[in-house]
Amino acid sequence: QQQVKQSPQSLIVQKGGISIINCAYENTAFDYFPWYQQFPGKGPALLIAIRPDVSEKKEGRFTISFNKSAKQFSLHIMDSQPGDSATYFCAASRQTSGSRLTFGEGTQLTVNP
Amino acid sequence: NAGVTQTPKFRVLKTGQSMTLLCAQDMNHEYMYWYRQDPGMGLRLIHYSVGEGTTAKGEVPDGYNVSRLKKQNFLLGLESAAPSQTSVYFCASRPSGREQFFGPGTRLTVL
């Protein structure tokens, strides 16, 4: 049972464009929604995270939009750069049970120069 | 600080062989996790630990065992490896906050 669904599986954008990755979750007990970035041969690293009491969080070129009623959240990368080419994972967790992360399937982003 | 380290980086096993993957962290984190990453499936939690001497099952625990005898180490064991366990294995740790810090991964192939 995939509790966090992510789309698209792959995404190609031009340099300077906007990259948008979407996630949907099922468990309303989730209270923490991070996005992780993974470069080839490396482990994932936290990019940005949001809690359900806010609808948007921005850090530089990266923005999370959160829709609690729809149980959806998305990552927007403004002015996408070739260095942003990586795999992006959304995830969700709740405070109990060790704050285990449930990950989406991942999106492979390619930014063409 | 080395952060989270994993040993070995690569390993090839034959079906039925056993092995242990070692995860070590020097950040004094309480919580540690083992995930496996497979194409198109994201990362799935195998086992986790909320402190020294404790372990708990995650989403896909079958065929794996773990131990956390020391706070800084979290071991993942495969008693009898199967081709279905071919994967990239990641260890992660976290302090009291919610961010998890990942190691570089171990690529395991079971023939």
GROMACS .gro file of C-alpha atoms in nm:
model
  224
    1GLN     CA    1   0.000   0.000   0.000
    2GLN     CA    2   0.162   0.320  -0.122
    3GLN     CA    3   0.054   0.587   0.123
    4VAL     CA    4   0.235   0.865  -0.065
    5LYS     CA    5   0.188   0.889  -0.440
    6GLN     CA    6   0.426   1.105  -0.647
    7SER     CA    7   0.409   1.230  -1.003
    8PRO     CA    8   0.548   1.262  -1.260
    9GLN     CA    9   0.802   0.979  -1.267
   10SER     CA   10   1.033   1.188  -1.483
   11LEU     CA   11   1.046   1.551  -1.584
   12ILE     CA   12   1.251   1.743  -1.838
   13VAL     CA   13   1.261   2.124  -1.829
   14GLN     CA   14   1.471   2.390  -1.991
   15LYS     CA   15   1.711   2.607  -1.797
   16GLY     CA   16   1.522   2.895  -1.641
   17GLY     CA   17   1.190   2.712  -1.645
   18ILE     CA   18   0.968   2.604  -1.356
   19SER     CA   19   0.975   2.243  -1.236
   20ILE     CA   20   0.666   2.115  -1.057
   21ILE     CA   21   0.641   1.780  -0.877
   22ASN     CA   22   0.323   1.666  -0.707
   23CYS     CA   23   0.248   1.433  -0.419
   24ALA     CA   24  -0.070   1.303  -0.259
   25TYR     CA   25  -0.102   1.128   0.074
   26GLU     CA   26  -0.367   0.918   0.244
   27ASN     CA   27  -0.293   0.919   0.615
   28THR     CA   28  -0.436   1.230   0.781
   29ALA     CA   29  -0.216   1.165   1.085
   30PHE     CA   30   0.093   1.274   0.891
   31ASP     CA   31   0.226   1.601   1.033
   32TYR     CA   32   0.557   1.654   0.856
   33PHE     CA   33   0.614   1.668   0.481
   34PRO     CA   34   0.976   1.689   0.359
   35TRP     CA   35   1.126   1.686   0.013
   36TYR     CA   36   1.458   1.509  -0.035
   37GLN     CA   37   1.704   1.560  -0.321
   38GLN     CA   38   1.929   1.278  -0.436
   39PHE     CA   39   2.221   1.300  -0.678
   40PRO     CA   40   2.351   0.985  -0.851
   41GLY     CA   41   2.559   0.769  -0.621
   42LYS     CA   42   2.468   0.973  -0.312
   43GLY     CA   43   2.224   0.943  -0.030
   44PRO     CA   44   1.913   1.163  -0.016
   45ALA     CA   45   1.948   1.501   0.152
   46LEU     CA   46   1.674   1.720   0.295
   47LEU     CA   47   1.581   2.004   0.062
   48ILE     CA   48   1.281   2.168   0.228
   49ALA     CA   49   1.000   2.061   0.459
   50ILE     CA   50   0.657   2.185   0.565
   51ARG     CA   51   0.407   2.119   0.841
   52PRO     CA   52   0.029   2.113   0.774
   53ASP     CA   53  -0.044   2.435   0.963
   54VAL     CA   54   0.095   2.645   0.675
   55SER     CA   55  -0.003   2.645   0.307
   56GLU     CA   56   0.330   2.749   0.159
   57LYS     CA   57   0.698   2.756   0.245
   58LYS     CA   58   0.969   2.914   0.036
   59GLU     CA   59   1.345   2.874   0.057
   60GLY     CA   60   1.531   3.044  -0.223
   61ARG     CA   61   1.416   2.899  -0.556
   62PHE     CA   62   1.233   2.610  -0.387
   63THR     CA   63   0.870   2.635  -0.270
   64ILE     CA   64   0.638   2.380  -0.113
   65SER     CA   65   0.265   2.434  -0.163
   66PHE     CA   66   0.041   2.240   0.074
   67ASN     CA   67  -0.332   2.170   0.041
   68LYS     CA   68  -0.455   1.998   0.356
   69SER     CA   69  -0.814   1.947   0.241
   70ALA     CA   70  -0.702   1.780  -0.080
   71LYS     CA   71  -0.422   1.590   0.096
   72GLN     CA   72  -0.176   1.709  -0.164
   73PHE     CA   73   0.153   1.895  -0.165
   74SER     CA   74   0.391   2.000  -0.438
   75LEU     CA   75   0.745   2.119  -0.495
   76HIS     CA   76   0.808   2.413  -0.726
   77ILE     CA   77   1.159   2.488  -0.848
   78MET     CA   78   1.180   2.835  -0.997
   79ASP     CA   79   1.449   2.932  -1.249
   80SER     CA   80   1.555   2.568  -1.280
   81GLN     CA   81   1.928   2.512  -1.335
   82PRO     CA   82   2.124   2.217  -1.476
   83GLY     CA   83   2.267   2.168  -1.127
   84ASP     CA   84   1.912   2.091  -1.007
   85SER     CA   85   1.913   1.772  -1.217
   86ALA     CA   86   1.858   1.499  -0.959
   87THR     CA   87   1.594   1.265  -0.823
   88TYR     CA   88   1.341   1.425  -0.589
   89PHE     CA   89   1.142   1.236  -0.329
   90CYS     CA   90   0.846   1.363  -0.133
   91ALA     CA   91   0.783   1.200   0.202
   92ALA     CA   92   0.555   1.216   0.502
   93SER     CA   93   0.578   1.117   0.866
   94ARG     CA   94   0.397   1.150   1.196
   95GLN     CA   95   0.539   1.220   1.540
   96THR     CA   96   0.463   0.875   1.679
   97SER     CA   97   0.629   0.545   1.584
   98GLY     CA   98   0.976   0.695   1.557
   99SER     CA   99   0.873   0.957   1.299
  100ARG     CA  100   0.926   0.704   1.023
  101LEU     CA  101   0.932   0.850   0.674
  102THR     CA  102   0.700   0.717   0.404
  103PHE     CA  103   0.843   0.809   0.067
  104GLY     CA  104   0.689   0.873  -0.272
  105GLU     CA  105   0.819   0.686  -0.575
  106GLY     CA  106   1.057   0.963  -0.682
  107THR     CA  107   1.085   1.201  -0.978
  108GLN     CA  108   1.392   1.215  -1.198
  109LEU     CA  109   1.439   1.578  -1.298
  110THR     CA  110   1.657   1.677  -1.593
  111VAL     CA  111   1.724   2.044  -1.659
  112ASN     CA  112   1.863   2.103  -2.006
  113PRO     CA  113   2.106   2.391  -2.057
  114ASN     CA  114   3.235   1.490   1.171
  115ALA     CA  115   3.201   1.202   0.927
  116GLY     CA  116   2.822   1.207   0.960
  117VAL     CA  117   2.661   0.876   0.861
  118THR     CA  118   2.893   0.616   0.711
  119GLN     CA  119   2.807   0.278   0.561
  120THR     CA  120   3.024  -0.028   0.512
  121PRO     CA  121   3.070  -0.181   0.259
  122LYS     CA  122   2.992   0.040  -0.043
  123PHE     CA  123   2.940  -0.252  -0.280
  124ARG     CA  124   2.887  -0.625  -0.233
  125VAL     CA  125   2.797  -0.922  -0.449
  126LEU     CA  126   2.650  -1.227  -0.281
  127LYS     CA  127   2.535  -1.565  -0.398
  128THR     CA  128   2.187  -1.685  -0.310
  129GLY     CA  129   2.184  -1.828   0.041
  130GLN     CA  130   2.492  -1.642   0.166
  131SER     CA  131   2.475  -1.417   0.468
  132MET     CA  132   2.619  -1.075   0.533
  133THR     CA  133   2.600  -0.776   0.765
  134LEU     CA  134   2.582  -0.413   0.663
  135LEU     CA  135   2.724  -0.164   0.911
  136CYS     CA  136   2.594   0.187   0.967
  137ALA     CA  137   2.782   0.424   1.193
  138GLN     CA  138   2.702   0.782   1.296
  139ASP     CA  139   2.912   1.023   1.501
  140MET     CA  140   2.640   1.280   1.569
  141ASN     CA  141   2.505   1.119   1.888
  142HIS     CA  142   2.165   1.070   1.725
  143GLU     CA  143   1.904   0.863   1.907
  144TYR     CA  144   1.711   0.740   1.605
  145MET     CA  145   1.846   0.523   1.324
  146TYR     CA  146   1.681   0.371   1.018
  147TRP     CA  147   1.750   0.122   0.739
  148TYR     CA  148   1.585   0.172   0.399
  149ARG     CA  149   1.609  -0.005   0.069
  150GLN     CA  150   1.577   0.182  -0.261
  151ASP     CA  151   1.444   0.012  -0.572
  152PRO     CA  152   1.366   0.175  -0.909
  153GLY     CA  153   1.018   0.325  -0.921
  154MET     CA  154   0.947   0.243  -0.557
  155GLY     CA  155   1.116   0.519  -0.365
  156LEU     CA  156   1.277   0.429  -0.034
  157ARG     CA  157   1.108   0.173   0.187
  158LEU     CA  158   1.176   0.134   0.557
  159ILE     CA  159   1.314  -0.205   0.663
  160HIS     CA  160   1.378  -0.161   1.037
  161TYR     CA  161   1.442   0.127   1.270
  162SER     CA  162   1.565   0.202   1.620
  163VAL     CA  163   1.452   0.470   1.863
  164GLY     CA  164   1.754   0.426   2.088
  165GLU     CA  165   2.038   0.199   2.195
  166GLY     CA  166   1.918  -0.156   2.252
  167THR     CA  167   1.585  -0.105   2.073
  168THR     CA  168   1.470  -0.211   1.727
  169ALA     CA  169   1.135  -0.219   1.547
  170LYS     CA  170   0.999  -0.343   1.217
  171GLY     CA  171   0.932  -0.111   0.928
  172GLU     CA  172   0.742  -0.158   0.605
  173VAL     CA  173   0.949  -0.445   0.453
  174PRO     CA  174   1.125  -0.634   0.736
  175ASP     CA  175   1.105  -0.991   0.607
  176GLY     CA  176   1.443  -1.154   0.543
  177TYR     CA  177   1.634  -0.894   0.748
  178ASN     CA  178   1.745  -0.863   1.108
  179VAL     CA  179   1.897  -0.568   1.290
  180SER     CA  180   2.084  -0.489   1.608
  181ARG     CA  181   2.168  -0.168   1.792
  182LEU     CA  182   2.408  -0.270   2.067
  183LYS     CA  183   2.585   0.067   2.062
  184LYS     CA  184   2.419   0.404   2.012
  185GLN     CA  185   2.643   0.495   1.721
  186ASN     CA  186   2.603   0.170   1.525
  187PHE     CA  187   2.306   0.007   1.353
  188LEU     CA  188   2.367  -0.330   1.186
  189LEU     CA  189   2.150  -0.483   0.914
  190GLY     CA  190   2.182  -0.857   0.860
  191LEU     CA  191   2.076  -1.084   0.579
  192GLU     CA  192   2.077  -1.444   0.701
  193SER     CA  193   2.009  -1.613   0.367
  194ALA     CA  194   2.029  -1.370   0.077
  195ALA     CA  195   1.778  -1.390  -0.208
  196PRO     CA  196   1.785  -1.221  -0.552
  197SER     CA  197   1.484  -1.012  -0.440
  198GLN     CA  198   1.716  -0.844  -0.190
  199THR     CA  199   1.924  -0.693  -0.469
  200SER     CA  200   1.892  -0.324  -0.395
  201VAL     CA  201   2.064  -0.011  -0.272
  202TYR     CA  202   2.052   0.010   0.107
  203PHE     CA  203   2.056   0.341   0.290
  204CYS     CA  204   2.102   0.407   0.655
  205ALA     CA  205   1.980   0.727   0.817
  206SER     CA  206   1.991   0.885   1.159
  207ARG     CA  207   1.820   1.177   1.326
  208PRO     CA  208   1.833   1.372   1.651
  209SER     CA  209   1.523   1.489   1.834
  210GLY     CA  210   1.418   1.697   1.533
  211ARG     CA  211   1.246   1.551   1.227
  212GLU     CA  212   1.525   1.574   0.968
  213GLN     CA  213   1.689   1.243   0.880
  214PHE     CA  214   2.052   1.236   0.768
  215PHE     CA  215   2.138   0.969   0.515
  216GLY     CA  216   2.454   0.773   0.450
  217PRO     CA  217   2.602   0.720   0.101
  218GLY     CA  218   2.442   0.379   0.050
  219THR     CA  219   2.547   0.019  -0.008
  220ARG     CA  220   2.481  -0.140  -0.345
  221LEU     CA  221   2.406  -0.509  -0.297
  222THR     CA  222   2.367  -0.764  -0.575
  223VAL     CA  223   2.246  -1.115  -0.501
  224LEU     CA  224   2.310  -1.365  -0.779
   0.00000   0.00000   0.00000
